[in-house]
PDB file of C-alpha atoms in Angstrom:
ATOM      1  CA  MET A   7     139.491  64.819 173.104  1.00 39.00           C
ATOM      2  CA  THR A   8     141.137  62.098 171.028  1.00 41.00           C
ATOM      3  CA  VAL A   9     144.630  60.790 170.577  1.00 43.00           C
ATOM      4  CA  THR A  10     145.697  60.774 166.944  1.00 40.00           C
ATOM      5  CA  ASP A  11     148.882  60.054 165.075  1.00 41.00           C
ATOM      6  CA  ARG A  12     151.215  63.043 164.840  1.00 37.00           C
ATOM      7  CA  ARG A  13     153.845  62.848 162.128  1.00 38.00           C
ATOM      8  CA  LYS A  14     157.006  64.824 161.631  1.00 39.00           C
ATOM      9  CA  SER A  15     158.772  65.113 158.277  1.00 38.00           C
ATOM     10  CA  THR A  16     161.932  63.042 158.208  1.00 41.00           C
ATOM     11  CA  ASP A  17     164.193  61.891 155.418  1.00 44.00           C
ATOM     12  CA  ASN A  18     162.660  58.401 155.435  1.00 45.00           C
ATOM     13  CA  GLY A  19     159.086  59.469 156.178  1.00 42.00           C
ATOM     14  CA  GLN A  20     158.813  57.467 159.400  1.00 50.00           C
ATOM     15  CA  THR A  21     156.976  58.653 162.489  1.00 49.00           C
ATOM     16  CA  ASP A  22     159.278  60.484 164.861  1.00 60.00           C
ATOM     17  CA  ASP A  23     159.514  58.178 167.875  1.00 67.00           C
ATOM     18  CA  ARG A  24     160.231  61.041 170.233  1.00 68.00           C
ATOM     19  CA  ILE A  25     156.936  62.727 169.379  1.00 67.00           C
ATOM     20  CA  ARG A  26     155.104  59.423 169.762  1.00 66.00           C
ATOM     21  CA  LEU A  27     156.553  58.850 173.221  1.00 67.00           C
ATOM     22  CA  ILE A  28     155.692  62.400 174.283  1.00 71.00           C
ATOM     23  CA  LEU A  29     152.103  61.789 173.164  1.00 74.00           C
ATOM     24  CA  VAL A  30     151.939  58.644 175.290  1.00 76.00           C
ATOM     25  CA  GLN A  31     153.137  60.513 178.358  1.00 68.00           C
ATOM     26  CA  MET A  32     150.741  63.401 177.709  1.00 75.00           C
ATOM     27  CA  SER A  33     147.813  61.018 177.298  1.00 75.00           C
ATOM     28  CA  ALA A  34     148.250  59.692 180.830  1.00 68.00           C
ATOM     29  CA  LYS A  35     147.657  63.226 182.102  1.00 70.00           C
ATOM     30  CA  PHE A  36     145.157  64.752 179.681  1.00 73.00           C
ATOM     31  CA  CYS A  37     143.129  61.717 178.532  1.00 80.00           C
ATOM     32  CA  LEU A  38     142.355  60.227 181.932  1.00 83.00           C
ATOM     33  CA  GLY A  39     138.645  59.419 182.213  1.00 81.00           C
ATOM     34  CA  LEU A  40     137.908  59.423 178.470  1.00 85.00           C
ATOM     35  CA  THR A  41     135.534  56.840 177.055  1.00 93.00           C
ATOM     36  CA  LYS A  42     136.941  57.016 173.503  1.00 93.00           C
ATOM     37  CA  PHE A  43     140.631  56.762 172.801  1.00 90.00           C
ATOM     38  CA  GLY A  44     141.821  57.518 169.254  1.00 88.00           C
ATOM     39  CA  ARG A  45     140.040  57.995 165.948  1.00 86.00           C
ATOM     40  CA  PRO A  46     140.197  55.520 163.035  1.00 84.00           C
ATOM     41  CA  PRO A  47     141.976  55.149 160.748  1.00 82.00           C
ATOM     42  CA  ASN A  48     145.465  55.968 162.028  1.00 84.00           C
ATOM     43  CA  ASP A  49     148.984  54.560 162.326  1.00 85.00           C
ATOM     44  CA  PHE A  50     149.456  55.337 165.995  1.00 87.00           C
ATOM     45  CA  VAL A  51     151.171  52.724 168.184  1.00 90.00           C
ATOM     46  CA  PHE A  52     150.770  53.380 171.902  1.00 92.00           C
ATOM     47  CA  ASP A  53     153.914  52.261 173.780  1.00 92.00           C
ATOM     48  CA  ALA A  54     152.930  51.259 177.307  1.00 94.00           C
ATOM     49  CA  GLN A  55     156.557  51.056 178.388  1.00 90.00           C
ATOM     50  CA  MET A  56     156.473  54.795 179.015  1.00 86.00           C
ATOM     51  CA  LEU A  57     153.861  54.412 181.777  1.00 92.00           C
ATOM     52  CA  SER A  58     153.651  52.663 185.111  1.00 94.00           C
ATOM     53  CA  GLU A  59     151.196  49.814 185.541  1.00 97.00           C
ATOM     54  CA  ASN A  60     148.802  51.999 187.534  1.00 96.00           C
ATOM     55  CA  GLU A  61     148.980  54.837 184.996  1.00 94.00           C
ATOM     56  CA  PHE A  62     148.228  52.440 182.150  1.00 96.00           C
ATOM     57  CA  ASN A  63     145.278  50.721 183.821  1.00 96.00           C
ATOM     58  CA  ASP A  64     143.832  53.987 185.135  1.00 95.00           C
ATOM     59  CA  LEU A  65     144.003  55.445 181.623  1.00 94.00           C
ATOM     60  CA  PHE A  66     141.890  52.633 180.138  1.00 96.00           C
ATOM     61  CA  GLU A  67     139.591  52.117 183.128  1.00 96.00           C
ATOM     62  CA  ASN A  68     136.570  53.832 181.526  1.00 95.00           C
ATOM     63  CA  VAL A  69     137.420  53.462 177.833  1.00 96.00           C
ATOM     64  CA  VAL A  70     134.710  51.803 175.716  1.00 97.00           C
ATOM     65  CA  GLU A  71     136.300  52.391 172.289  1.00 96.00           C
ATOM     66  CA  ILE A  72     139.947  52.267 171.220  1.00 95.00           C
ATOM     67  CA  ALA A  73     141.249  53.200 167.752  1.00 93.00           C
ATOM     68  CA  MET A  74     144.990  52.543 167.697  1.00 92.00           C
ATOM     69  CA  CYS A  75     147.506  49.803 168.360  1.00 93.00           C
ATOM     70  CA  ILE A  76     148.827  49.209 171.866  1.00 95.00           C
ATOM     71  CA  GLU A  77     152.147  47.548 172.658  1.00 96.00           C
ATOM     72  CA  VAL A  78     153.122  46.290 176.103  1.00 97.00           C
ATOM     73  CA  ARG A  79     156.700  45.037 175.787  1.00 95.00           C
ATOM     74  CA  ASN A  80     159.350  44.295 178.396  1.00 94.00           C
ATOM     75  CA  THR A  81     157.534  45.875 181.322  1.00 96.00           C
ATOM     76  CA  MET A  82     157.132  44.713 184.907  1.00 97.00           C
ATOM     77  CA  PHE A  83     153.324  44.957 184.744  1.00 98.00           C
ATOM     78  CA  ARG A  84     151.440  42.300 186.700  1.00 98.00           C
ATOM     79  CA  ARG A  85     147.955  43.025 185.349  1.00 98.00           C
ATOM     80  CA  ILE A  86     146.544  44.618 182.192  1.00 98.00           C
ATOM     81  CA  ARG A  87     142.877  45.635 182.307  1.00 98.00           C
ATOM     82  CA  PHE A  88     140.271  46.833 179.779  1.00 98.00           C
ATOM     83  CA  PRO A  89     137.137  46.380 181.940  1.00 97.00           C
ATOM     84  CA  LYS A  90     134.627  48.469 179.933  1.00 97.00           C
ATOM     85  CA  LEU A  91     135.997  48.140 176.419  1.00 97.00           C
ATOM     86  CA  GLN A  92     133.362  47.395 173.750  1.00 97.00           C
ATOM     87  CA  ARG A  93     135.101  48.156 170.411  1.00 96.00           C
ATOM     88  CA  TRP A  94     138.748  48.131 169.388  1.00 96.00           C
ATOM     89  CA  TYR A  95     139.827  49.359 165.935  1.00 93.00           C
ATOM     90  CA  SER A  96     143.352  48.227 165.162  1.00 90.00           C
ATOM     91  CA  CYS A  97     145.748  50.728 163.624  1.00 88.00           C
ATOM     92  CA  ASN A  98     147.027  50.464 160.077  1.00 82.00           C
ATOM     93  CA  ALA A  99     150.408  49.256 161.325  1.00 75.00           C
ATOM     94  CA  GLY A 100     149.540  45.850 162.733  1.00 82.00           C
ATOM     95  CA  PRO A 101     147.810  43.951 165.557  1.00 92.00           C
ATOM     96  CA  ALA A 102     145.495  45.843 167.860  1.00 94.00           C
ATOM     97  CA  LEU A 103     147.319  44.528 170.928  1.00 96.00           C
ATOM     98  CA  THR A 104     150.884  43.278 171.314  1.00 96.00           C
ATOM     99  CA  VAL A 105     151.981  41.932 174.702  1.00 97.00           C
ATOM    100  CA  ILE A 106     155.470  40.399 174.632  1.00 96.00           C
ATOM    101  CA  GLY A 107     158.199  39.748 177.180  1.00 95.00           C
ATOM    102  CA  ASN A 108     156.603  40.858 180.444  1.00 96.00           C
ATOM    103  CA  PRO A 109     158.033  38.429 183.026  1.00 94.00           C
ATOM    104  CA  GLU A 110     155.791  39.476 185.942  1.00 97.00           C
ATOM    105  CA  LEU A 111     152.509  39.567 184.007  1.00 98.00           C
ATOM    106  CA  THR A 112     149.903  37.166 185.398  1.00 98.00           C
ATOM    107  CA  SER A 113     146.630  38.338 183.817  1.00 98.00           C
ATOM    108  CA  ILE A 114     145.092  40.290 180.924  1.00 98.00           C
ATOM    109  CA  GLU A 115     141.448  41.173 181.500  1.00 97.00           C
ATOM    110  CA  PHE A 116     138.876  42.150 178.871  1.00 97.00           C
ATOM    111  CA  ASN A 117     135.196  42.986 178.841  1.00 94.00           C
ATOM    112  CA  LYS A 118     133.735  39.723 177.529  1.00 90.00           C
ATOM    113  CA  ASN A 119     131.637  41.621 174.966  1.00 93.00           C
ATOM    114  CA  VAL A 120     134.575  43.361 173.303  1.00 96.00           C
ATOM    115  CA  GLN A 121     134.735  43.352 169.495  1.00 95.00           C
ATOM    116  CA  PHE A 122     137.918  43.809 167.473  1.00 93.00           C
ATOM    117  CA  LEU A 123     137.627  45.594 164.136  1.00 88.00           C
ATOM    118  CA  ASN A 124     140.152  45.614 161.309  1.00 78.00           C
ATOM    119  CA  SER A 125     141.236  49.080 160.152  1.00 64.00           C
ATOM    120  CA  HIS A 126     143.009  47.718 157.079  1.00 60.00           C
ATOM    121  CA  PRO A 127     140.441  45.480 155.330  1.00 58.00           C
ATOM    122  CA  ASN A 128     142.221  45.548 151.967  1.00 58.00           C
ATOM    123  CA  THR A 129     145.189  43.567 153.280  1.00 56.00           C
ATOM    124  CA  GLN A 130     145.502  39.950 154.336  1.00 62.00           C
ATOM    125  CA  GLN A 131     143.780  39.444 157.655  1.00 63.00           C
ATOM    126  CA  PRO A 132     146.436  40.186 160.289  1.00 72.00           C
ATOM    127  CA  TYR A 133     146.783  38.699 163.722  1.00 84.00           C
ATOM    128  CA  MET A 134     144.374  40.688 165.848  1.00 91.00           C
ATOM    129  CA  ALA A 135     146.664  40.337 168.860  1.00 95.00           C
ATOM    130  CA  ILE A 136     150.072  38.886 169.677  1.00 95.00           C
ATOM    131  CA  ILE A 137     150.438  37.756 173.279  1.00 97.00           C
ATOM    132  CA  ARG A 138     153.658  35.771 173.657  1.00 95.00           C
ATOM    133  CA  GLY A 139     156.619  35.243 175.930  1.00 95.00           C
ATOM    134  CA  ASN A 140     154.949  36.258 179.204  1.00 96.00           C
ATOM    135  CA  ARG A 141     156.283  33.492 181.416  1.00 94.00           C
ATOM    136  CA  ASN A 142     153.994  33.886 184.429  1.00 96.00           C
ATOM    137  CA  LEU A 143     150.691  34.356 182.618  1.00 97.00           C
ATOM    138  CA  LEU A 144     148.243  32.201 184.568  1.00 97.00           C
ATOM    139  CA  PRO A 145     146.490  29.244 182.892  1.00 96.00           C
ATOM    140  CA  GLU A 146     143.054  30.659 183.732  1.00 97.00           C
ATOM    141  CA  SER A 147     143.987  33.986 182.136  1.00 97.00           C
ATOM    142  CA  ILE A 148     145.212  32.170 179.016  1.00 97.00           C
ATOM    143  CA  GLN A 149     141.838  30.406 178.789  1.00 96.00           C
ATOM    144  CA  GLU A 150     139.964  33.718 179.082  1.00 96.00           C
ATOM    145  CA  ILE A 151     142.186  35.325 176.427  1.00 96.00           C
ATOM    146  CA  ALA A 152     141.624  32.373 174.094  1.00 96.00           C
ATOM    147  CA  ALA A 153     137.854  32.780 174.500  1.00 96.00           C
ATOM    148  CA  VAL A 154     138.003  36.516 173.699  1.00 96.00           C
ATOM    149  CA  PHE A 155     139.992  35.941 170.489  1.00 95.00           C
ATOM    150  CA  GLN A 156     138.423  32.678 169.339  1.00 93.00           C
ATOM    151  CA  SER A 157     136.752  34.397 166.354  1.00 90.00           C
ATOM    152  CA  TYR A 158     139.942  36.143 165.214  1.00 91.00           C
ATOM    153  CA  ARG A 159     143.298  35.187 163.769  1.00 88.00           C
ATOM    154  CA  PHE A 160     145.235  34.550 166.952  1.00 92.00           C
ATOM    155  CA  ILE A 161     147.812  32.169 168.436  1.00 91.00           C
ATOM    156  CA  VAL A 162     146.914  31.093 171.961  1.00 92.00           C
ATOM    157  CA  PRO A 163     149.782  31.823 174.398  1.00 90.00           C
ATOM    158  CA  THR A 164     151.828  28.893 175.683  1.00 88.00           C
ATOM    159  CA  GLU A 165     151.915  28.430 179.441  1.00 91.00           C
ATOM    160  CA  GLY A 166     155.398  29.123 180.818  1.00 92.00           C
ATOM    161  CA  GLU A 167     156.695  30.525 177.525  1.00 94.00           C
ATOM    162  CA  CYS A 168     159.571  32.982 177.922  1.00 93.00           C
ATOM    163  CA  SER A 169     160.464  35.855 175.713  1.00 92.00           C
ATOM    164  CA  SER A 170     163.799  35.256 174.039  1.00 87.00           C
ATOM    165  CA  PRO A 171     166.619  36.747 176.117  1.00 78.00           C
ATOM    166  CA  GLY A 172     167.966  38.432 172.994  1.00 78.00           C
ATOM    167  CA  TYR A 173     171.744  38.351 173.219  1.00 86.00           C
ATOM    168  CA  VAL A 174     172.668  35.343 175.342  1.00 90.00           C
ATOM    169  CA  ARG A 175     175.632  36.390 177.466  1.00 90.00           C
ATOM    170  CA  ASP A 176     175.118  33.731 180.134  1.00 89.00           C
ATOM    171  CA  LEU A 177     173.905  30.238 179.253  1.00 88.00           C
ATOM    172  CA  ALA A 178     171.923  30.292 182.509  1.00 86.00           C
ATOM    173  CA  GLN A 179     169.454  32.511 180.627  1.00 86.00           C
ATOM    174  CA  LEU A 180     168.328  29.419 178.698  1.00 89.00           C
ATOM    175  CA  ASN A 181     166.210  27.981 181.489  1.00 87.00           C
ATOM    176  CA  CYS A 182     162.696  27.845 179.994  1.00 89.00           C
ATOM    177  CA  ASP A 183     160.593  25.124 178.421  1.00 88.00           C
ATOM    178  CA  ALA A 184     159.560  27.400 175.536  1.00 92.00           C
ATOM    179  CA  TYR A 185     160.791  30.654 173.978  1.00 93.00           C
ATOM    180  CA  TYR A 186     159.317  33.296 171.700  1.00 93.00           C
ATOM    181  CA  GLY A 187     161.825  35.229 169.629  1.00 92.00           C
ATOM    182  CA  ASP A 188     165.296  34.750 168.225  1.00 92.00           C
ATOM    183  CA  ILE A 189     168.132  33.341 170.317  1.00 92.00           C
ATOM    184  CA  VAL A 190     171.284  35.296 169.510  1.00 94.00           C
ATOM    185  CA  PHE A 191     174.536  34.326 171.171  1.00 92.00           C
ATOM    186  CA  GLY A 192     176.868  37.037 172.411  1.00 86.00           C
ATOM    187  CA  GLN A 193     180.549  36.968 171.562  1.00 86.00           C
ATOM    188  CA  ASN A 194     181.723  34.892 174.522  1.00 88.00           C
ATOM    189  CA  PRO A 195     178.858  33.500 176.646  1.00 89.00           C
ATOM    190  CA  ILE A 196     179.672  32.294 180.144  1.00 89.00           C
ATOM    191  CA  GLY A 197     177.973  29.706 182.324  1.00 87.00           C
ATOM    192  CA  ASP A 198     177.258  26.015 182.215  1.00 85.00           C
ATOM    193  CA  ILE A 199     175.750  24.237 179.247  1.00 82.00           C
ATOM    194  CA  PRO A 200     171.921  24.146 179.668  1.00 81.00           C
ATOM    195  CA  SER A 201     170.769  20.898 181.262  1.00 77.00           C
ATOM    196  CA  SER A 202     167.440  21.014 179.424  1.00 77.00           C
ATOM    197  CA  ALA A 203     166.202  22.388 176.131  1.00 83.00           C
ATOM    198  CA  GLY A 204     162.937  23.841 174.878  1.00 89.00           C
ATOM    199  CA  ASP A 205     160.764  24.846 171.964  1.00 92.00           C
ATOM    200  CA  VAL A 206     161.836  28.056 170.227  1.00 93.00           C
ATOM    201  CA  GLU A 207     159.602  30.048 167.894  1.00 92.00           C
ATOM    202  CA  GLY A 208     162.330  32.050 166.273  1.00 93.00           C
ATOM    203  CA  CYS A 209     165.785  31.682 164.798  1.00 94.00           C
ATOM    204  CA  VAL A 210     169.196  30.759 166.165  1.00 94.00           C
ATOM    205  CA  ILE A 211     171.979  33.212 165.353  1.00 95.00           C
ATOM    206  CA  ILE A 212     175.603  32.411 166.223  1.00 96.00           C
ATOM    207  CA  LYS A 213     177.825  34.937 164.493  1.00 95.00           C
ATOM    208  CA  ASP A 214     181.403  36.062 165.181  1.00 95.00           C
ATOM    209  CA  THR A 215     181.533  34.425 168.619  1.00 94.00           C
ATOM    210  CA  LEU A 216     184.303  32.668 170.554  1.00 93.00           C
ATOM    211  CA  LEU A 217     182.197  29.560 171.094  1.00 93.00           C
ATOM    212  CA  THR A 218     183.950  26.223 170.594  1.00 92.00           C
ATOM    213  CA  ASP A 219     181.063  23.802 171.098  1.00 91.00           C
ATOM    214  CA  ILE A 220     177.315  24.055 170.389  1.00 93.00           C
ATOM    215  CA  GLU A 221     176.298  20.408 170.723  1.00 92.00           C
ATOM    216  CA  PHE A 222     173.642  21.461 173.263  1.00 90.00           C
ATOM    217  CA  LEU A 223     171.611  22.997 170.409  1.00 92.00           C
ATOM    218  CA  ARG A 224     170.738  19.484 169.285  1.00 91.00           C
ATOM    219  CA  ASN A 225     168.055  19.304 171.995  1.00 89.00           C
ATOM    220  CA  PHE A 226     166.341  22.595 171.117  1.00 92.00           C
ATOM    221  CA  ARG A 227     163.373  22.495 168.773  1.00 92.00           C
ATOM    222  CA  PHE A 228     163.278  25.567 166.505  1.00 92.00           C
ATOM    223  CA  LYS A 229     160.251  26.757 164.578  1.00 90.00           C
ATOM    224  CA  THR A 230     161.412  29.554 162.304  1.00 86.00           C
ATOM    225  CA  ARG A 231     159.293  32.720 162.313  1.00 81.00           C
ATOM    226  CA  ASP A 232     158.665  34.736 159.185  1.00 77.00           C
ATOM    227  CA  GLY A 233     161.388  37.236 158.485  1.00 80.00           C
ATOM    228  CA  CYS A 234     164.231  35.700 160.490  1.00 88.00           C
ATOM    229  CA  ARG A 235     167.285  33.746 159.285  1.00 93.00           C
ATOM    230  CA  ASN A 236     169.135  30.939 161.024  1.00 95.00           C
ATOM    231  CA  LEU A 237     172.874  31.671 160.929  1.00 96.00           C
ATOM    232  CA  ILE A 238     176.020  29.998 162.237  1.00 97.00           C
ATOM    233  CA  ILE A 239     178.801  31.954 160.557  1.00 97.00           C
ATOM    234  CA  GLY A 240     182.191  33.495 161.244  1.00 96.00           C
ATOM    235  CA  ASN A 241     182.974  31.600 164.468  1.00 96.00           C
ATOM    236  CA  LYS A 242     186.687  30.921 164.041  1.00 94.00           C
ATOM    237  CA  TYR A 243     187.017  28.588 167.037  1.00 94.00           C
ATOM    238  CA  LEU A 244     183.771  26.674 166.514  1.00 95.00           C
ATOM    239  CA  CYS A 245     184.151  23.048 165.461  1.00 95.00           C
ATOM    240  CA  ILE A 246     180.772  21.641 164.398  1.00 95.00           C
ATOM    241  CA  SER A 247     180.529  17.875 164.316  1.00 94.00           C
ATOM    242  CA  GLU A 248     179.292  16.228 161.167  1.00 94.00           C
ATOM    243  CA  GLU A 249     176.334  14.759 163.045  1.00 94.00           C
ATOM    244  CA  LEU A 250     175.274  18.125 164.476  1.00 95.00           C
ATOM    245  CA  GLU A 251     175.554  19.892 161.127  1.00 95.00           C
ATOM    246  CA  ARG A 252     173.461  17.198 159.496  1.00 95.00           C
ATOM    247  CA  HIS A 253     170.881  17.467 162.294  1.00 95.00           C
ATOM    248  CA  LEU A 254     170.629  21.265 161.981  1.00 95.00           C
ATOM    249  CA  ARG A 255     170.317  21.218 158.200  1.00 95.00           C
ATOM    250  CA  ARG A 256     167.661  18.541 158.385  1.00 93.00           C
ATOM    251  CA  HIS A 257     165.472  20.549 160.758  1.00 93.00           C
ATOM    252  CA  LEU A 258     166.239  24.137 159.764  1.00 93.00           C
ATOM    253  CA  ASP A 259     166.777  26.324 156.747  1.00 93.00           C
ATOM    254  CA  ILE A 260     170.173  27.451 157.992  1.00 95.00           C
ATOM    255  CA  THR A 261     173.392  29.013 156.742  1.00 96.00           C
ATOM    256  CA  ILE A 262     176.535  27.412 158.222  1.00 96.00           C
ATOM    257  CA  ALA A 263     179.766  28.926 156.910  1.00 96.00           C
ATOM    258  CA  ASN A 264     183.208  30.303 157.774  1.00 94.00           C
ATOM    259  CA  ASN A 265     183.612  28.427 161.037  1.00 95.00           C
ATOM    260  CA  MET A 266     186.560  26.098 161.773  1.00 93.00           C
ATOM    261  CA  HIS A 267     187.548  23.922 158.836  1.00 91.00           C
ATOM    262  CA  ILE A 268     185.928  20.487 158.826  1.00 88.00           C
ATOM    263  CA  SER A 269     189.363  18.956 159.464  1.00 90.00           C
ATOM    264  CA  CYS A 270     188.868  20.005 163.095  1.00 90.00           C
ATOM    265  CA  ARG A 271     186.499  17.064 163.411  1.00 87.00           C
ATOM    266  CA  GLU A 272     189.550  14.779 163.477  1.00 82.00           C
ATOM    267  CA  LEU A 273     191.031  16.496 166.532  1.00 68.00           C
ATOM    268  CA  PRO A 274     190.603  14.952 170.007  1.00 64.00           C
ATOM    269  CA  PRO A 275     187.849  16.452 172.151  1.00 58.00           C
ATOM    270  CA  PRO A 276     188.564  19.280 174.596  1.00 56.00           C
ATOM    271  CA  GLY A 277     190.416  18.140 177.744  1.00 56.00           C
ATOM    272  CA  SER A 278     191.839  14.971 176.220  1.00 54.00           C
ATOM    273  CA  HIS A 279     195.565  14.142 176.424  1.00 54.00           C
ATOM    274  CA  VAL A 280     197.659  15.187 173.442  1.00 50.00           C
ATOM    275  CA  PRO A 281     200.879  13.041 173.238  1.00 52.00           C
ATOM    276  CA  SER A 282     204.181  14.895 173.326  1.00 50.00           C
ATOM    277  CA  LEU A 283     206.878  14.239 170.743  1.00 46.00           C
ATOM    278  CA  PHE A 284     208.720  12.012 173.283  1.00 47.00           C
ATOM    279  CA  GLU A 285     205.615   9.888 173.860  1.00 51.00           C
ATOM    280  CA  SER A 286     204.977   9.603 170.160  1.00 46.00           C
ATOM    281  CA  LEU A 287     208.515   8.289 169.519  1.00 49.00           C
ATOM    282  CA  THR A 288     208.918   5.964 172.517  1.00 52.00           C
ATOM    283  CA  GLY A 289     205.354   4.987 173.252  1.00 53.00           C
ATOM    284  CA  GLU A 290     205.967   5.851 176.886  1.00 52.00           C
ATOM    285  CA  GLY A 291     204.156   8.348 179.036  1.00 48.00           C
ATOM    286  CA  THR A 292     206.016  11.203 180.620  1.00 41.00           C
ATOM    287  CA  ASN A 293     206.534  11.162 184.370  1.00 42.00           C
ATOM    288  CA  LEU A 294     208.791  14.119 184.908  1.00 34.00           C
ATOM    289  CA  SER A 295     209.344  15.683 188.308  1.00 36.00           C
ATOM    290  CA  CYS A 296     208.652  19.189 187.185  1.00 36.00           C
ATOM    291  CA  GLN A 297     205.673  21.497 186.939  1.00 40.00           C
ATOM    292  CA  SER A 298     203.541  20.995 183.844  1.00 40.00           C
ATOM    293  CA  GLU A 299     201.582  23.813 182.347  1.00 41.00           C
ATOM    294  CA  THR A 300     199.155  23.373 179.456  1.00 42.00           C
ATOM    295  CA  ARG A 301     199.732  26.115 176.945  1.00 42.00           C
ATOM    296  CA  PRO A 302     198.307  27.288 174.638  1.00 43.00           C
ATOM    297  CA  THR A 303     194.701  26.755 175.597  1.00 44.00           C
ATOM    298  CA  TRP A 304     192.400  24.376 173.759  1.00 41.00           C
ATOM    299  CA  LEU A 305     190.878  27.385 172.058  1.00 45.00           C
ATOM    300  CA  GLU A 306     194.245  28.490 170.731  1.00 47.00           C
ATOM    301  CA  SER A 307     195.247  24.946 169.829  1.00 42.00           C
ATOM    302  CA  ARG A 308     192.207  24.479 167.687  1.00 45.00           C
ATOM    303  CA  SER A 309     192.466  27.808 165.982  1.00 44.00           C
ATOM    304  CA  ASN A 310     196.103  27.368 164.992  1.00 45.00           C
ATOM    305  CA  MET A 311     195.850  23.610 164.384  1.00 41.00           C
ATOM    306  CA  MET A 312     199.073  23.179 166.389  1.00 38.00           C
ATOM    307  CA  LEU A 313     200.726  19.794 166.795  1.00 35.00           C
ATOM    308  CA  GLU A 314     202.318  20.528 170.150  1.00 37.00           C
ATOM    309  CA  ALA A 315     199.756  21.366 172.851  1.00 35.00           C
ATOM    310  CA  THR A 316     201.760  20.719 176.030  1.00 32.00           C
ATOM    311  CA  VAL A 317     204.767  22.693 177.170  1.00 34.00           C
ATOM    312  CA  VAL A 318     206.793  21.170 180.001  1.00 32.00           C
ATOM    313  CA  ILE A 319     208.444  23.745 182.233  1.00 31.00           C
ATOM    314  CA  CYS A 320     211.239  22.487 184.590  1.00 28.00           C
TER     315      CYS A 320
END
């Protein structure tokens, strides 16, 4: 028995994901114990996310030949094993193996004699595997992986590298030394400004947010991946200093547009004292025996470019 690509006619001609996921689940039941898995050439991508760690490893325990692509993304797997694998034909769609964003993963084990074969020889040699953003992958496992793929186009994983958190809703998510993937800021992130920065293989995207300050980005080192675009656009409360904009443009191919007008750079920094009309005329500070409430907020002050930022309520 083999697992092959099943296609369903759709308006855009793409594989029906529901059928693909059903095939993955069926394979765990009906393909257990097989020594050959798939038949080249095909476009089938096996999504491991549909299986438990034990189901996945049991399925490939005795397999000596694979002909498909396998993706292990965003799982809680601790180990991935291909102990008897001798030959792996990648699918027509991309790398034979993709392992990204599995925070508990510590090891990936191969038969040391495994050979990877390209199913699409008429195209530019693709990456044979992409193994990135698995924060707890052990150094010794990284060394073994590097040895397996030393004859192929392959980027050796970085120790401690995290998968990008995707939409950053809490700045506490930015707590790694290295990231793989784009960093996209949600509309109104909470949390403290990151105390440390890291290397990012991906793009920064800040679009239509309520952020007022992104000076902390200065310490991140971005390496843009193919196919992504760096964007800082449409953030109506965001005042970008001249120095930061110059820094970002020097290091990145980036679009910066439709944020606060550059005149905001002349405003005092957040939290500083804005003189009242009385102080401006007399040169004296106010010392009134009444309750003082700051209103509107700094965010509102900046957006409306208001002259009066303090309202005294007696």
